[in-house]
mmCIF file of C-alpha atoms and ligand atoms in Angstrom:
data_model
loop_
_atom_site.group_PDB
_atom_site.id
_atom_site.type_symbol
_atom_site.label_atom_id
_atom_site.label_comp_id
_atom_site.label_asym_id
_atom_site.label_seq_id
_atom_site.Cartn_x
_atom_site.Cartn_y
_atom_site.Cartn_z
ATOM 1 C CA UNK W 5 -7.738 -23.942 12.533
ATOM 2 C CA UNK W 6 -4.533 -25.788 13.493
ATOM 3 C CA UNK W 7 -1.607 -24.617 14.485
ATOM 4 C CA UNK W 8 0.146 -25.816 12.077
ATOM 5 C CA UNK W 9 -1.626 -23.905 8.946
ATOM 6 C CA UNK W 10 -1.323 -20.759 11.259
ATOM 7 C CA UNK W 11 2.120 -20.504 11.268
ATOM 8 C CA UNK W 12 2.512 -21.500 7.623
ATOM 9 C CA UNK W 13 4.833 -19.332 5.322
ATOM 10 C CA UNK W 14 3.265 -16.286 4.288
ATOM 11 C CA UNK W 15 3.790 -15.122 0.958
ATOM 12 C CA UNK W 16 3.371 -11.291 -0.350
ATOM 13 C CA UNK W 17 2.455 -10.747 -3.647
ATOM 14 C CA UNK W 18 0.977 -8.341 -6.019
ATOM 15 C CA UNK W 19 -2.962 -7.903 -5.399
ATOM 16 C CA UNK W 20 -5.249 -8.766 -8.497
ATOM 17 C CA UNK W 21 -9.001 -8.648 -8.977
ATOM 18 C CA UNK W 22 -9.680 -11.669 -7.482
ATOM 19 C CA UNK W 23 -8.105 -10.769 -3.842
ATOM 20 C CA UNK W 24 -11.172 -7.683 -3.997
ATOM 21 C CA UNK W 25 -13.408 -9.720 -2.260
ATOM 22 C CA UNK W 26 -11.143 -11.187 0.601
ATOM 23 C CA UNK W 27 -9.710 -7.433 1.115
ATOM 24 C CA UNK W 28 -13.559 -5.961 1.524
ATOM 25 C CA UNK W 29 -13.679 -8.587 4.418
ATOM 26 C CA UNK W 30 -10.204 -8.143 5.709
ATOM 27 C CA UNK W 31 -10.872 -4.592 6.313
ATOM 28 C CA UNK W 32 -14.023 -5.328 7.716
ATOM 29 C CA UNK W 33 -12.138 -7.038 10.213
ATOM 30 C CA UNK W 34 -9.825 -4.695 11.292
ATOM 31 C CA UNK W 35 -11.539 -1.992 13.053
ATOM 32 C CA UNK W 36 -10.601 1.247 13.020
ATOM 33 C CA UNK W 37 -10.047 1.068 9.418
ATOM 34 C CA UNK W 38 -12.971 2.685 7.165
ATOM 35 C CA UNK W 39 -15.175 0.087 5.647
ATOM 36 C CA UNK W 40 -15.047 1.093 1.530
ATOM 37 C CA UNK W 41 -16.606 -0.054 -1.389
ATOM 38 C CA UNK W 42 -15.895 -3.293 -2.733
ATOM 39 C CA UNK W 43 -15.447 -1.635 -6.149
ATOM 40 C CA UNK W 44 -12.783 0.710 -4.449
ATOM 41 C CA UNK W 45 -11.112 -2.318 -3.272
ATOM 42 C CA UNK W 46 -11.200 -3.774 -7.075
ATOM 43 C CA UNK W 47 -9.345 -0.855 -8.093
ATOM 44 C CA UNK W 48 -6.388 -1.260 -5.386
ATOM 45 C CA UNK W 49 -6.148 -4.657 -6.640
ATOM 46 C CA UNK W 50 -6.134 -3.502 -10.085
ATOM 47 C CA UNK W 51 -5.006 0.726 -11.049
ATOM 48 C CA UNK W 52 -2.905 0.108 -8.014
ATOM 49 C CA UNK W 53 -1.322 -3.162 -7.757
ATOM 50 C CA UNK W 54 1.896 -2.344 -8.940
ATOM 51 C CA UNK W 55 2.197 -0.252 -5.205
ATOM 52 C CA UNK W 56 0.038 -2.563 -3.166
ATOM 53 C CA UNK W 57 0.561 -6.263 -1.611
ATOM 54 C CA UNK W 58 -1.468 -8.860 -0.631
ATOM 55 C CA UNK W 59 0.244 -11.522 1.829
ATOM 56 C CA UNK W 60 -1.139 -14.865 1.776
ATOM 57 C CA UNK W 61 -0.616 -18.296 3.660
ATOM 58 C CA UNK W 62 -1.564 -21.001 1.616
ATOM 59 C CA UNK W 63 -3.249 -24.435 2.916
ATOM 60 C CA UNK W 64 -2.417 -27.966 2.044
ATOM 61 C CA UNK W 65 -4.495 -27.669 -0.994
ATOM 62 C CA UNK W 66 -2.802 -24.935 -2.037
ATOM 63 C CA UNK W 67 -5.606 -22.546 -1.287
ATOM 64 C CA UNK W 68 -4.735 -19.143 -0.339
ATOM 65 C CA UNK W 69 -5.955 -16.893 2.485
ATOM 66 C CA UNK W 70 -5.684 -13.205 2.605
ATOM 67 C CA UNK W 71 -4.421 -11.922 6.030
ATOM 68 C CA UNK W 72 -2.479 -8.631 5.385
ATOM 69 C CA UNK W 73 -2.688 -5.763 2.865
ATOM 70 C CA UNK W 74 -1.342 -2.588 2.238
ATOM 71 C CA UNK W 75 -2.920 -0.529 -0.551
ATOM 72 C CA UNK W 76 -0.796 2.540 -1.880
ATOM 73 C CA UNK W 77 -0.024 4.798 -4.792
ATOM 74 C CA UNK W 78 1.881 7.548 -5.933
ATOM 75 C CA UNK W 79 -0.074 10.684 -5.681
ATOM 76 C CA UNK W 80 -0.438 12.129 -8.707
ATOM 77 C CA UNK W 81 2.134 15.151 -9.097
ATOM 78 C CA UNK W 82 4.291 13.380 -6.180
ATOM 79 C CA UNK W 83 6.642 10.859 -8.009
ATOM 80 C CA UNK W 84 8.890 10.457 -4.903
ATOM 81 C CA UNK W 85 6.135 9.580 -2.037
ATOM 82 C CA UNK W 86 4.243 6.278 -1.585
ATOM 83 C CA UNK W 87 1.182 7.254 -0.188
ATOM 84 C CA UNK W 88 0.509 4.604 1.720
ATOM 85 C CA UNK W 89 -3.731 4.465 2.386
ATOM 86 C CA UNK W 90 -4.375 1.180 4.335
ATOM 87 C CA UNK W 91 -2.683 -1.448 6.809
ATOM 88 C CA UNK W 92 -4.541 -4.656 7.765
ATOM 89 C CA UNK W 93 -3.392 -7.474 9.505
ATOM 90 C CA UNK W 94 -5.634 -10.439 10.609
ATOM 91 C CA UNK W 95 -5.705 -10.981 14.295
ATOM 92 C CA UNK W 96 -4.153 -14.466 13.487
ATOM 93 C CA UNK W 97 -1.297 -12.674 11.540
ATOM 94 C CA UNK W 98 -0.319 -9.720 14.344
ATOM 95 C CA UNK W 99 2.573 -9.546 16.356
ATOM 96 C CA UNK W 100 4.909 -11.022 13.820
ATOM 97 C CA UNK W 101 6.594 -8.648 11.713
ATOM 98 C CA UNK W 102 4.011 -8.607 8.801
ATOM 99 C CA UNK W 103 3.029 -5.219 8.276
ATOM 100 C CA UNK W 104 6.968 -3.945 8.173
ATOM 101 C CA UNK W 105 7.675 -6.896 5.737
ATOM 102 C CA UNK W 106 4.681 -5.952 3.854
ATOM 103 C CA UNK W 107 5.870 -1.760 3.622
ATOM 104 C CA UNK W 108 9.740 -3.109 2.909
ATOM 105 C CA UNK W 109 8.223 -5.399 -0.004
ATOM 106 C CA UNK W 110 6.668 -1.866 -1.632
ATOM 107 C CA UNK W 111 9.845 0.078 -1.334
ATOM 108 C CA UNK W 112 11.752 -2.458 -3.629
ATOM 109 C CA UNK W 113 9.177 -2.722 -6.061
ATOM 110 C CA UNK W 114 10.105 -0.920 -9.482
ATOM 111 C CA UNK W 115 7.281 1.229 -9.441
ATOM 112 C CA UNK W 116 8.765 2.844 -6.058
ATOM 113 C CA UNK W 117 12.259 3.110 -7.832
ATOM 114 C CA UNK W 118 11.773 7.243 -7.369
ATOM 115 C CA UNK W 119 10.411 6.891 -3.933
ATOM 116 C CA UNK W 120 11.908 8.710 -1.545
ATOM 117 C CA UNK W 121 9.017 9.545 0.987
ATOM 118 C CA UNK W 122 6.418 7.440 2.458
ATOM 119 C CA UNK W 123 3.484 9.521 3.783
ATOM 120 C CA UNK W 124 0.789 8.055 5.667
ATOM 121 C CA UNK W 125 -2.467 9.662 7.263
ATOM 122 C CA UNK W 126 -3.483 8.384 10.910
ATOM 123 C CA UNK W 127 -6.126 9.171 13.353
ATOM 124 C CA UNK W 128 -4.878 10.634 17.044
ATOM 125 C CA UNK W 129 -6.280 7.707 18.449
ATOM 126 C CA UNK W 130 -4.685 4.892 16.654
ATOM 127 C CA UNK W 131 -2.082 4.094 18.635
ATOM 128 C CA UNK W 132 -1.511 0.793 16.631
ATOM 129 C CA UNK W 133 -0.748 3.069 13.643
ATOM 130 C CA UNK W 134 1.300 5.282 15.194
ATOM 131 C CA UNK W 135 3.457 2.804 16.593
ATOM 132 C CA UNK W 136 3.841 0.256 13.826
ATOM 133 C CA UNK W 137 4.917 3.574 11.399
ATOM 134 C CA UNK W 138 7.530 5.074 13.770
ATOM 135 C CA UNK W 139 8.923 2.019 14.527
ATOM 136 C CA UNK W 140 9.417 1.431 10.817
ATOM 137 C CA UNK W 141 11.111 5.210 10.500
ATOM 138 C CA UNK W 142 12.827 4.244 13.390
ATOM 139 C CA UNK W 143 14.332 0.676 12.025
ATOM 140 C CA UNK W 144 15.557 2.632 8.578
ATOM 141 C CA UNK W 145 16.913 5.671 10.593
ATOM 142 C CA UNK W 146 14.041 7.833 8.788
ATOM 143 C CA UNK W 147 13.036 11.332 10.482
ATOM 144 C CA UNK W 148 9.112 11.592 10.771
ATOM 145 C CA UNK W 149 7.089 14.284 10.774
ATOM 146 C CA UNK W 150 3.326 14.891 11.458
ATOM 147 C CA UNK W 151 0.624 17.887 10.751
ATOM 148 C CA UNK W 152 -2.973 17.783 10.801
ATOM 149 C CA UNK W 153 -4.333 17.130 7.293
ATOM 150 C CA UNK W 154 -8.074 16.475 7.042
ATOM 151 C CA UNK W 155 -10.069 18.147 9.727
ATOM 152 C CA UNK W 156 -13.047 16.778 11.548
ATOM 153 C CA UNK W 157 -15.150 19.523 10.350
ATOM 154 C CA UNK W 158 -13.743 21.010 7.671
ATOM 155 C CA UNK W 159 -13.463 17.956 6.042
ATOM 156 C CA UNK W 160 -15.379 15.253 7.811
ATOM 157 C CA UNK W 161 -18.552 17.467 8.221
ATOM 158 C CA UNK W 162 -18.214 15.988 12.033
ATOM 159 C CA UNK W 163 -18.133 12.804 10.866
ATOM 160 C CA UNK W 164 -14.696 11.655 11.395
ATOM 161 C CA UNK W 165 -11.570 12.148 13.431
ATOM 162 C CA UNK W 166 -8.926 14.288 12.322
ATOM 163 C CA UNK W 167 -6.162 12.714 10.268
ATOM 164 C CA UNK W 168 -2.490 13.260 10.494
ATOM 165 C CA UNK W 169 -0.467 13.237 7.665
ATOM 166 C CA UNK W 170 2.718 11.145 8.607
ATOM 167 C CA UNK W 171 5.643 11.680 6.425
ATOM 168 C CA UNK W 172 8.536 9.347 7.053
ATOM 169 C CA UNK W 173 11.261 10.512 4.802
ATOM 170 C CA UNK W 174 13.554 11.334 3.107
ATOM 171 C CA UNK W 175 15.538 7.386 2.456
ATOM 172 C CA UNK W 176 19.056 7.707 1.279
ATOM 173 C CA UNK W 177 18.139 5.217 -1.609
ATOM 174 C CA UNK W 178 15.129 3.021 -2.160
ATOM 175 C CA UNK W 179 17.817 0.256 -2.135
ATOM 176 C CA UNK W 180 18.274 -0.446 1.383
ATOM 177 C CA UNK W 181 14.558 -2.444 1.200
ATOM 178 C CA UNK W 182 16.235 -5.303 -0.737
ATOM 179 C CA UNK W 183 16.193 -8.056 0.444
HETATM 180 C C1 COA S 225 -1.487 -2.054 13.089
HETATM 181 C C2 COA S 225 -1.268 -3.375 12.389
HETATM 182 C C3 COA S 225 -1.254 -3.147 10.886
HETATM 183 C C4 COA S 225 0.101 -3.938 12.857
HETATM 184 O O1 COA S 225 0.379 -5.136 12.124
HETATM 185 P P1 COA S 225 1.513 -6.164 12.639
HETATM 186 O O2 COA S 225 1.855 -7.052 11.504
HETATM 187 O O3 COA S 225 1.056 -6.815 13.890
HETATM 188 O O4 COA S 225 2.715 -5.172 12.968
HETATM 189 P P2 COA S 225 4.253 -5.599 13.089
HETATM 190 O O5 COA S 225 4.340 -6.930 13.758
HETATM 191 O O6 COA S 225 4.913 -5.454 11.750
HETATM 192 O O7 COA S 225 4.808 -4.514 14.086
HETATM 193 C C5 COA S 225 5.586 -3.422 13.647
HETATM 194 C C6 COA S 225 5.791 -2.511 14.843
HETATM 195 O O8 COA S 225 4.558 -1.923 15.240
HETATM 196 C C7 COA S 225 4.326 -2.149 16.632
HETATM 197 N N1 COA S 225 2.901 -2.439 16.845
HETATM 198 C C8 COA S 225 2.127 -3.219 16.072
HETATM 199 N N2 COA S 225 0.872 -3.283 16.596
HETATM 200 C C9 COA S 225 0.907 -2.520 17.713
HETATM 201 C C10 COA S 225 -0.074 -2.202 18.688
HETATM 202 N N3 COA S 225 -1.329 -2.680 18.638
HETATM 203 N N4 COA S 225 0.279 -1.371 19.708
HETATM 204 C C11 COA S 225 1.536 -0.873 19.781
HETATM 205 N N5 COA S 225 2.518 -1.153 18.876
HETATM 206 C C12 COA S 225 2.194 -1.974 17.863
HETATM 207 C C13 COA S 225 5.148 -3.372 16.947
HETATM 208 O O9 COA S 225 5.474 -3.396 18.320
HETATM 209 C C14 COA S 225 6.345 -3.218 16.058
HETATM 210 O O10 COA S 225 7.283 -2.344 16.632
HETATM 211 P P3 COA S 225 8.659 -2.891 17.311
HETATM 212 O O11 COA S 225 9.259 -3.857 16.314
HETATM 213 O O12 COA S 225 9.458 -1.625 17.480
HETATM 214 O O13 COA S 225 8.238 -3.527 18.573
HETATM 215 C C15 COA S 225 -2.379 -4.410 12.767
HETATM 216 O O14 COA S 225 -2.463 -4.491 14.178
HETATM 217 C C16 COA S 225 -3.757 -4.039 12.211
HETATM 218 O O15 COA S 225 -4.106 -4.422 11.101
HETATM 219 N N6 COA S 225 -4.546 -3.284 13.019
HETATM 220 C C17 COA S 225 -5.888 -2.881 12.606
HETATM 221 C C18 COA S 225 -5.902 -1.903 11.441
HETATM 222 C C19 COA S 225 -5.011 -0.679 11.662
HETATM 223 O O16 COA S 225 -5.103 0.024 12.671
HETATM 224 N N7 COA S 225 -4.144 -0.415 10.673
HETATM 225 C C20 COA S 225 -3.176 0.674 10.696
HETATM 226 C C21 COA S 225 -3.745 1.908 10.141
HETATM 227 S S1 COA S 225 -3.367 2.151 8.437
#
């Protein structure tokens, strides 16, 4: 791969059903995150579009290439929080700003209009995770706050590390992500 295509303009967009496929790999690729189904990656393209982006570069033919994601939603019964589930970056992609473009992008979509609360879970070892999401409190003057939320084995049956729930919040107004 040249150069040249790498640093390319990337482009975020709305996910559809046909970015399923390159997301089931794109996780795949971006260890720590938990493998899922590629039918649960269908419906993040799909139910959940509308709070989830896709960021593509696009070759010479006009082909694109999937190398970030965020899939989110509003919990139910929680109109003013974007949950926000998953964070991947390709290797090629990291270190340039992408995955606080790609969160800014969600908070001006209209579906987000209400938002005033991202929450986020993260594993005590993912110090990636950790940074990238205080960092982004820290650039929109956000407090943070963390608790444990699903426990290893209460929830996990031993199977998994704890995970904190992050909540950055609250925003004055979801206006200050336009661009
Ligand atoms: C974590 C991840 C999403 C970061 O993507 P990225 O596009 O490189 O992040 P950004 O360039 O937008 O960086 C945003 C901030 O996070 C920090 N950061 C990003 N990766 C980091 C790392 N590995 N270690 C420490 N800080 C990191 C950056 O320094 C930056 O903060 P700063 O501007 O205050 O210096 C990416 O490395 C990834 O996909 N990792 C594997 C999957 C994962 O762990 N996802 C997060 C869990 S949901």
């Amino acid at each position: 791969m040249t150069k040249g295509i790498q640093t390319s303009a990337i482009v975020l967009r709305q996910p559809t059903a046909d970015d399923a496929a390159a997301l089931h790999q794109l996780i795949a690729d971006c260890p720590p995150l938990d493998p899922n189904s590629l039918y649960c990656n269908l419906l993040h393209c799909t139910h959940f579009s509308g709070t989830s982006v896709a960021a593509v570069r696009c070759d010479t033919q006009g082909r694109e290439r999937l190398v970030g994601f965020i899939s989110a939603y509003i919990p139910p019964r929680q109109s003013d929080t974007l949950f926000v589930w998953q964070v991947a970056v390709a290797e090629e992609a990291r270190g340039e700003g992408l995955a606080r473009r790609m969160l800014d992008s969600l908070l001006t979509r209209p579906a987000c209009g209400n938002v005033r609360y991202v929450d986020t879970t993260i594993t005590p070892g993912n110090q990636a995770s950790w940074a990238m999401f205080e960092s982004w409190a820290r650039h929109h003057g956000a407090p943070t706050s963390s608790q444990v939320h699903f426990e290893r084995e209460r929830h996990f049956a031993g199977r998994h590390d704890d995970e904190h729930l992050m909540r950055i919040g609250p925003f004055e107004i979801a206006a200050e992500f336009a661009t």
